[in-house]
GROMACS .gro file of C-alpha atoms in nm:
model
   75
    1MET     CA    1   9.825  11.377   4.231
    2ALA     CA    2  10.025  11.418   4.548
    3ILE     CA    3  10.006  11.744   4.736
    4GLU     CA    4  10.367  11.833   4.655
    5GLU     CA    5  10.309  11.774   4.284
    6ARG     CA    6   9.990  11.980   4.295
    7GLU     CA    7  10.168  12.265   4.471
    8ALA     CA    8  10.447  12.258   4.213
    9PHE     CA    9  10.190  12.262   3.934
   10ASP     CA   10  10.003  12.555   4.093
   11LEU     CA   11  10.328  12.748   4.137
   12ALA     CA   12  10.418  12.686   3.772
   13LEU     CA   13  10.078  12.819   3.663
   14VAL     CA   14  10.115  13.131   3.878
   15ALA     CA   15  10.468  13.192   3.748
   16THR     CA   16  10.352  13.153   3.388
   17ALA     CA   17  10.064  13.395   3.444
   18LEU     CA   18  10.296  13.650   3.604
   19VAL     CA   19  10.546  13.625   3.319
   20LEU     CA   20  10.270  13.675   3.063
   21VAL     CA   21  10.120  13.974   3.245
   22VAL     CA   22  10.447  14.148   3.328
   23GLY     CA   23  10.611  14.063   2.996
   24SER     CA   24  10.328  14.205   2.792
   25SER     CA   25  10.321  14.527   2.994
   26ILE     CA   26  10.696  14.577   2.962
   27ASP     CA   27  10.719  14.504   2.590
   28ALA     CA   28  10.411  14.703   2.492
   29SER     CA   29  10.503  15.057   2.399
   30ASN     CA   30  10.135  15.127   2.330
   31PRO     CA   31   9.910  14.903   2.544
   32VAL     CA   32   9.595  15.014   2.358
   33SER     CA   33   9.730  14.884   2.029
   34VAL     CA   34   9.837  14.557   2.192
   35VAL     CA   35   9.491  14.503   2.342
   36GLY     CA   36   9.331  14.600   2.013
   37SER     CA   37   9.543  14.351   1.819
   38VAL     CA   38   9.460  14.073   2.068
   39VAL     CA   39   9.088  14.150   2.046
   40GLY     CA   40   9.112  14.165   1.667
   41ALA     CA   41   9.286  13.828   1.653
   42VAL     CA   42   9.026  13.666   1.879
   43THR     CA   43   8.731  13.811   1.690
   44SER     CA   44   8.874  13.716   1.350
   45VAL     CA   45   8.864  13.342   1.432
   46ASP     CA   46   8.583  13.151   1.260
   47PRO     CA   47   8.293  13.059   1.495
   48ILE     CA   48   8.323  12.697   1.383
   49ALA     CA   49   8.671  12.690   1.535
   50TYR     CA   50   8.529  12.805   1.868
   51LEU     CA   51   8.266  12.531   1.851
   52VAL     CA   52   8.529  12.267   1.777
   53VAL     CA   53   8.753  12.382   2.062
   54VAL     CA   54   8.464  12.396   2.309
   55GLY     CA   55   8.343  12.053   2.192
   56VAL     CA   56   8.685  11.895   2.239
   57GLY     CA   57   8.712  12.061   2.580
   58GLY     CA   58   8.371  11.925   2.675
   59VAL     CA   59   8.465  11.573   2.572
   60LEU     CA   60   8.791  11.592   2.768
   61PHE     CA   61   8.615  11.730   3.075
   62THR     CA   62   8.350  11.458   3.058
   63ALA     CA   63   8.618  11.190   3.026
   64TYR     CA   64   8.799  11.341   3.325
   65ALA     CA   65   8.481  11.351   3.532
   66MET     CA   66   8.369  10.999   3.435
   67LEU     CA   67   8.699  10.811   3.434
   68TYR     CA   68   8.962  10.985   3.645
   69LEU     CA   69   8.765  11.129   3.936
   70PRO     CA   70   8.585  10.806   4.036
   71ALA     CA   71   8.920  10.624   4.037
   72GLN     CA   72   9.058  10.883   4.280
   73THR     CA   73   8.777  10.835   4.532
   74ARG     CA   74   8.857  10.464   4.567
   75HIS     CA   75   9.204  10.532   4.711
   0.00000   0.00000   0.00000
């Protein structure tokens, strides 16, 4: 990835994070209930789903580390 593309990607991530943080604080009339509902939603997910998501993430990270990164060091 070129430096300009990486900078654009980083700026997009920062902008998305800011929108999520500021948007949730503006829309929430009662922040405690919003945090409680988020925590409730996360804790209500089946542990098998967490294992599947972490497993898929591990496979993708391993593929990235084994296939993409060595190709970048050759350039």
